[in-house]
Amino acid sequence: MMKTTYTITFLLATFLLSCTGKTNGQIQQPTEKPSTVEQTTMGNQQRLAPPPGYEKVKLTEGTFGYFLRHLPLKPVGSDLHYYNGSIKRKNYTGAVVDIDFGHGEVEQCADAVIFLRALWLWRTKQYDKIHFNFTNGFRADYIRWAKGERIHIDKRTWRCSYSKDTGPDYSYKTFRKYLNLVFTYAGTASLEKELANVTGKELQVGDVIINGGHPGHTVIIVDKAVNKKGEAVYLLAQGYTPAQEIEIFNQWFCIDPQVKYLETPNWYFRGNYAKHF
């Protein structure tokens, strides 16, 4: 059962806006964490605020984008943990997503994106749309898993096959077991191949930034805001290696997919990195 969670905000003070020209990447990092008094005043009802002059775009309730904008977050100043419980960053200035992910060694960056997409589809009962490919190309379909079929893997040849092993079960526990198998045998290399290229300059909440490989990395857009000129900025979330909780960076990003590089705190993306499901 998922824990009771809260949504929060961080008041971002001063932003250096440079969304034109060749700039592609971070536009601002916060100068300091909110004080204890500010945290109490804010409560847990808001999210990371966009820069001055920007407003969040409207998102339809029930969509993937709406789900991402309203991810449950741990309280302000929570530590960011690795999968084994050790602290990666104490009093993390970004947001730590309070969700059932980041507690297993195989739950790494691509798996964070897979988990968020799959969880939304599962909650909205779009079971037939939950499918991901293993690195060897095998397609793992949740609908077959939920109906009682199980995936068997020959560790000598890596050949995969289904067999009917049990009865139907659409519970969260069984769904999570399916995902654990996907996390083990999928990664950035396989996920990148499943995604379609973003062809224009406009990115949407739910789009994915990815460089597939061994190693590779990926982040996902969890919010978007625009100014009166139509310039957009984006919030990004990521898992990482070693496995950790999902974090949302405490900064907004200018991203033009036609500029073939993008700097984020942990990865320098190159090429056609902008994708969508």
CSV table of N, CA and C in Angstrom, one decimal, residues 57-154:
chain,number,residue,atom,x,y,z
A,57,VAL,N,1.3,25.9,-17.5
A,57,VAL,CA,0.3,25.6,-18.5
A,57,VAL,C,-0.8,24.8,-17.9
A,58,LYS,N,-2.0,24.9,-18.6
A,58,LYS,CA,-3.2,24.1,-18.1
A,58,LYS,C,-3.0,22.7,-18.5
A,59,LEU,N,-3.3,21.8,-17.6
A,59,LEU,CA,-3.2,20.4,-17.9
A,59,LEU,C,-4.6,19.7,-17.5
A,60,THR,N,-5.1,18.9,-18.4
A,60,THR,CA,-6.4,18.2,-18.1
A,60,THR,C,-6.3,17.2,-17.1
A,61,GLU,N,-7.2,17.2,-16.1
A,61,GLU,CA,-7.2,16.2,-15.0
A,61,GLU,C,-7.3,14.8,-15.6
A,62,GLY,N,-6.5,13.9,-15.1
A,62,GLY,CA,-6.6,12.5,-15.6
A,62,GLY,C,-5.5,12.2,-16.6
A,63,THR,N,-4.9,13.2,-17.2
A,63,THR,CA,-3.8,12.9,-18.2
A,63,THR,C,-2.5,12.6,-17.5
A,64,PHE,N,-1.6,12.1,-18.3
A,64,PHE,CA,-0.2,11.8,-17.8
A,64,PHE,C,0.4,13.0,-17.3
A,65,GLY,N,0.3,14.1,-18.0
A,65,GLY,CA,0.9,15.4,-17.5
A,65,GLY,C,0.4,15.8,-16.2
A,66,TYR,N,-0.9,15.7,-16.0
A,66,TYR,CA,-1.5,16.1,-14.7
A,66,TYR,C,-1.0,15.2,-13.6
A,67,PHE,N,-0.9,13.9,-13.9
A,67,PHE,CA,-0.4,13.0,-12.9
A,67,PHE,C,1.0,13.4,-12.5
A,68,LEU,N,1.9,13.7,-13.4
A,68,LEU,CA,3.3,14.1,-13.1
A,68,LEU,C,3.3,15.4,-12.3
A,69,ARG,N,2.5,16.4,-12.7
A,69,ARG,CA,2.5,17.6,-12.0
A,69,ARG,C,2.1,17.4,-10.5
A,70,HIS,N,1.3,16.5,-10.2
A,70,HIS,CA,0.8,16.3,-8.9
A,70,HIS,C,1.4,15.1,-8.2
A,71,LEU,N,2.6,14.7,-8.6
A,71,LEU,CA,3.3,13.6,-7.8
A,71,LEU,C,3.4,14.0,-6.4
A,72,PRO,N,3.2,13.0,-5.5
A,72,PRO,CA,3.3,13.3,-4.1
A,72,PRO,C,4.8,13.5,-3.7
A,73,LEU,N,5.1,14.5,-2.8
A,73,LEU,CA,6.4,14.8,-2.5
A,73,LEU,C,6.6,14.7,-1.0
A,74,LYS,N,7.9,14.4,-0.6
A,74,LYS,CA,8.2,14.4,0.8
A,74,LYS,C,8.3,15.8,1.3
A,75,PRO,N,8.2,16.0,2.6
A,75,PRO,CA,8.3,17.4,3.2
A,75,PRO,C,9.6,18.1,2.8
A,76,VAL,N,9.5,19.5,2.8
A,76,VAL,CA,10.6,20.3,2.5
A,76,VAL,C,11.8,19.9,3.4
A,77,GLY,N,13.0,19.9,2.7
A,77,GLY,CA,14.2,19.6,3.5
A,77,GLY,C,14.5,18.1,3.7
A,78,SER,N,13.7,17.2,3.1
A,78,SER,CA,13.9,15.8,3.3
A,78,SER,C,15.2,15.4,2.7
A,79,ASP,N,15.8,14.3,3.2
A,79,ASP,CA,17.1,13.8,2.6
A,79,ASP,C,16.7,13.0,1.3
A,80,LEU,N,17.6,13.0,0.4
A,80,LEU,CA,17.5,12.1,-0.8
A,80,LEU,C,18.3,10.9,-0.6
A,81,HIS,N,17.7,9.7,-0.7
A,81,HIS,CA,18.3,8.5,-0.3
A,81,HIS,C,18.6,7.6,-1.5
A,82,TYR,N,19.7,6.8,-1.4
A,82,TYR,CA,20.0,5.7,-2.3
A,82,TYR,C,19.0,4.5,-1.9
A,83,TYR,N,19.0,3.5,-2.8
A,83,TYR,CA,18.1,2.4,-2.6
A,83,TYR,C,18.3,1.6,-1.3
A,84,ASN,N,19.6,1.7,-0.8
A,84,ASN,CA,19.9,0.9,0.4
A,84,ASN,C,19.6,1.7,1.7
A,85,GLY,N,19.1,2.9,1.6
A,85,GLY,CA,18.7,3.7,2.7
A,85,GLY,C,19.8,4.7,3.1
A,86,SER,N,21.0,4.6,2.5
A,86,SER,CA,22.0,5.6,2.8
A,86,SER,C,21.7,7.0,2.1
A,87,ILE,N,22.2,8.0,2.7
A,87,ILE,CA,21.8,9.4,2.2
A,87,ILE,C,22.7,9.8,1.1
A,88,LYS,N,22.1,10.2,0.0
A,88,LYS,CA,22.8,10.8,-1.1
A,88,LYS,C,23.0,12.3,-0.9
A,89,ARG,N,21.9,13.0,-0.6
A,89,ARG,CA,22.0,14.4,-0.3
A,89,ARG,C,21.2,14.7,0.9
A,90,LYS,N,21.8,15.3,2.0
A,90,LYS,CA,21.1,15.6,3.2
A,90,LYS,C,20.4,16.9,3.0
A,91,ASN,N,19.2,17.0,3.5
A,91,ASN,CA,18.3,18.3,3.4
A,91,ASN,C,18.3,18.7,1.9
A,92,TYR,N,17.9,17.8,1.0
A,92,TYR,CA,17.9,18.1,-0.4
A,92,TYR,C,17.1,19.3,-0.7
A,93,THR,N,17.7,20.2,-1.5
A,93,THR,CA,17.0,21.4,-1.9
A,93,THR,C,16.0,21.3,-3.0
A,94,GLY,N,16.0,20.2,-3.7
A,94,GLY,CA,15.0,19.9,-4.7
A,94,GLY,C,13.9,19.2,-4.0
A,95,ALA,N,13.0,18.5,-4.8
A,95,ALA,CA,11.9,17.7,-4.2
A,95,ALA,C,12.1,16.2,-4.3
A,96,VAL,N,11.9,15.5,-3.3
A,96,VAL,CA,12.0,14.0,-3.3
A,96,VAL,C,10.6,13.5,-3.4
A,97,VAL,N,10.4,12.7,-4.5
A,97,VAL,CA,9.1,12.1,-4.8
A,97,VAL,C,8.8,11.0,-3.8
A,98,ASP,N,7.7,11.1,-3.1
A,98,ASP,CA,7.3,10.1,-2.1
A,98,ASP,C,6.4,9.0,-2.7
A,99,ILE,N,7.1,8.1,-3.3
A,99,ILE,CA,6.4,7.0,-4.0
A,99,ILE,C,7.1,5.7,-3.9
A,100,ASP,N,6.5,4.6,-4.3
A,100,ASP,CA,7.0,3.3,-4.2
A,100,ASP,C,8.1,3.0,-5.3
A,101,PHE,N,9.2,3.7,-5.2
A,101,PHE,CA,10.3,3.6,-6.1
A,101,PHE,C,11.6,4.0,-5.5
A,102,GLY,N,12.7,3.4,-5.9
A,102,GLY,CA,14.0,3.8,-5.4
A,102,GLY,C,14.5,3.0,-4.2
A,103,HIS,N,13.8,1.9,-4.0
A,103,HIS,CA,14.2,1.0,-2.8
A,103,HIS,C,14.8,-0.3,-3.2
A,104,GLY,N,14.9,-0.5,-4.5
A,104,GLY,CA,15.5,-1.7,-5.1
A,104,GLY,C,16.7,-1.4,-5.9
A,105,GLU,N,17.7,-2.2,-5.9
A,105,GLU,CA,19.0,-2.0,-6.6
A,105,GLU,C,18.8,-1.8,-8.1
A,106,VAL,N,17.8,-2.4,-8.7
A,106,VAL,CA,17.6,-2.3,-10.2
A,106,VAL,C,16.8,-1.1,-10.6
A,107,GLU,N,16.3,-0.4,-9.6
A,107,GLU,CA,15.4,0.8,-9.9
A,107,GLU,C,16.2,2.0,-10.2
A,108,GLN,N,16.7,2.1,-11.5
A,108,GLN,CA,17.6,3.2,-11.8
A,108,GLN,C,17.0,4.2,-12.8
A,109,CYS,N,17.7,4.9,-13.6
A,109,CYS,CA,17.2,6.1,-14.3
A,109,CYS,C,16.1,5.7,-15.3
A,110,ALA,N,16.3,4.8,-16.2
A,110,ALA,CA,15.3,4.4,-17.1
A,110,ALA,C,14.1,3.9,-16.4
A,111,ASP,N,14.3,3.1,-15.4
A,111,ASP,CA,13.2,2.5,-14.6
A,111,ASP,C,12.3,3.5,-14.0
A,112,ALA,N,12.9,4.7,-13.6
A,112,ALA,CA,12.1,5.8,-13.0
A,112,ALA,C,11.0,6.2,-14.0
A,113,VAL,N,11.5,6.4,-15.3
A,113,VAL,CA,10.6,6.9,-16.3
A,113,VAL,C,9.5,5.8,-16.6
A,114,ILE,N,10.0,4.5,-16.7
A,114,ILE,CA,9.1,3.4,-17.0
A,114,ILE,C,8.1,3.3,-15.8
A,115,PHE,N,8.5,3.4,-14.6
A,115,PHE,CA,7.6,3.3,-13.5
A,115,PHE,C,6.5,4.4,-13.5
A,116,LEU,N,6.9,5.6,-13.7
A,116,LEU,CA,5.9,6.7,-13.7
A,116,LEU,C,4.9,6.5,-14.8
A,117,ARG,N,5.4,6.2,-16.0
A,117,ARG,CA,4.4,5.9,-17.1
A,117,ARG,C,3.5,4.8,-16.8
A,118,ALA,N,4.1,3.7,-16.4
A,118,ALA,CA,3.3,2.5,-16.1
A,118,ALA,C,2.3,2.7,-15.0
A,119,LEU,N,2.7,3.4,-13.9
A,119,LEU,CA,1.9,3.6,-12.8
A,119,LEU,C,0.6,4.4,-13.2
A,120,TRP,N,0.8,5.4,-14.0
A,120,TRP,CA,-0.3,6.2,-14.5
A,120,TRP,C,-1.3,5.3,-15.3
A,121,LEU,N,-0.7,4.5,-16.2
A,121,LEU,CA,-1.5,3.7,-17.1
A,121,LEU,C,-2.3,2.6,-16.2
A,122,TRP,N,-1.6,2.1,-15.2
A,122,TRP,CA,-2.2,1.1,-14.3
A,122,TRP,C,-3.4,1.7,-13.5
A,123,ARG,N,-3.1,2.9,-13.0
A,123,ARG,CA,-4.2,3.6,-12.2
A,123,ARG,C,-5.4,4.0,-13.0
A,124,THR,N,-5.2,4.3,-14.3
A,124,THR,CA,-6.3,4.6,-15.2
A,124,THR,C,-6.8,3.4,-15.9
A,125,LYS,N,-6.3,2.2,-15.6
A,125,LYS,CA,-6.8,1.0,-16.1
A,125,LYS,C,-6.6,0.8,-17.6
A,126,GLN,N,-5.5,1.4,-18.1
A,126,GLN,CA,-5.2,1.3,-19.5
A,126,GLN,C,-4.1,0.1,-19.6
A,127,TYR,N,-4.6,-1.0,-19.1
A,127,TYR,CA,-3.7,-2.2,-19.0
A,127,TYR,C,-3.0,-2.6,-20.3
A,128,ASP,N,-3.7,-2.5,-21.4
A,128,ASP,CA,-3.2,-3.0,-22.6
A,128,ASP,C,-2.1,-2.1,-23.2
A,129,LYS,N,-1.9,-0.9,-22.6
A,129,LYS,CA,-0.9,0.0,-23.1
A,129,LYS,C,0.4,-0.1,-22.3
A,130,ILE,N,0.4,-1.0,-21.3
A,130,ILE,CA,1.6,-1.1,-20.4
A,130,ILE,C,2.4,-2.3,-21.0
A,131,HIS,N,3.4,-1.9,-21.7
A,131,HIS,CA,4.4,-2.8,-22.3
A,131,HIS,C,5.7,-2.1,-22.6
A,132,PHE,N,6.8,-2.9,-22.3
A,132,PHE,CA,8.1,-2.3,-22.5
A,132,PHE,C,9.0,-3.4,-23.0
A,133,ASN,N,10.0,-3.1,-23.8
A,133,ASN,CA,10.9,-4.0,-24.3
A,133,ASN,C,12.1,-4.2,-23.5
A,134,PHE,N,12.6,-5.5,-23.4
A,134,PHE,CA,13.9,-5.8,-22.8
A,134,PHE,C,15.0,-5.4,-23.7
A,135,THR,N,16.2,-5.3,-23.2
A,135,THR,CA,17.3,-4.9,-24.1
A,135,THR,C,17.5,-5.9,-25.3
A,136,ASN,N,17.1,-7.1,-25.1
A,136,ASN,CA,17.2,-8.1,-26.2
A,136,ASN,C,16.1,-8.0,-27.3
A,137,GLY,N,15.1,-7.0,-27.0
A,137,GLY,CA,14.0,-6.8,-28.0
A,137,GLY,C,12.7,-7.5,-27.6
A,138,PHE,N,12.7,-8.3,-26.6
A,138,PHE,CA,11.5,-9.0,-26.2
A,138,PHE,C,10.5,-8.1,-25.6
A,139,ARG,N,9.3,-8.2,-26.0
A,139,ARG,CA,8.2,-7.3,-25.5
A,139,ARG,C,7.5,-7.9,-24.3
A,140,ALA,N,7.6,-7.2,-23.2
A,140,ALA,CA,6.9,-7.7,-22.0
A,140,ALA,C,5.6,-6.9,-21.8
A,141,ASP,N,4.5,-7.7,-22.0
A,141,ASP,CA,3.2,-7.1,-21.9
A,141,ASP,C,2.6,-7.3,-20.5
A,142,TYR,N,2.2,-6.2,-19.9
A,142,TYR,CA,1.5,-6.4,-18.6
A,142,TYR,C,0.2,-7.1,-18.7
A,143,ILE,N,-0.6,-6.9,-19.7
A,143,ILE,CA,-1.9,-7.5,-19.8
A,143,ILE,C,-1.8,-9.0,-19.8
A,144,ARG,N,-0.8,-9.5,-20.4
A,144,ARG,CA,-0.6,-11.0,-20.4
A,144,ARG,C,-0.2,-11.5,-19.0
A,145,TRP,N,0.7,-10.6,-18.4
A,145,TRP,CA,1.1,-11.0,-17.0
A,145,TRP,C,-0.1,-11.0,-16.0
A,146,ALA,N,-0.9,-9.9,-16.2
A,146,ALA,CA,-2.1,-9.8,-15.3
A,146,ALA,C,-3.1,-11.0,-15.5
A,147,LYS,N,-3.1,-11.5,-16.7
A,147,LYS,CA,-4.0,-12.6,-17.0
A,147,LYS,C,-3.4,-14.0,-16.5
A,148,GLY,N,-2.2,-13.9,-16.0
A,148,GLY,CA,-1.7,-15.2,-15.4
A,148,GLY,C,-0.5,-15.8,-16.1
A,149,GLU,N,-0.1,-15.1,-17.3
A,149,GLU,CA,1.1,-15.6,-18.0
A,149,GLU,C,2.4,-15.1,-17.3
A,150,ARG,N,3.4,-15.8,-17.3
A,150,ARG,CA,4.7,-15.4,-16.8
A,150,ARG,C,5.8,-15.5,-17.8
A,151,ILE,N,6.8,-14.7,-17.7
A,151,ILE,CA,7.9,-14.6,-18.6
A,151,ILE,C,9.0,-15.5,-18.1
A,152,HIS,N,9.5,-16.4,-18.9
A,152,HIS,CA,10.6,-17.2,-18.6
A,152,HIS,C,11.8,-16.9,-19.4
A,153,ILE,N,12.9,-16.8,-18.8
A,153,ILE,CA,14.2,-16.4,-19.5
A,153,ILE,C,15.2,-17.5,-19.4
A,154,ASP,N,15.7,-17.9,-20.6
A,154,ASP,CA,16.8,-18.9,-20.6
A,154,ASP,C,18.1,-18.1,-20.4
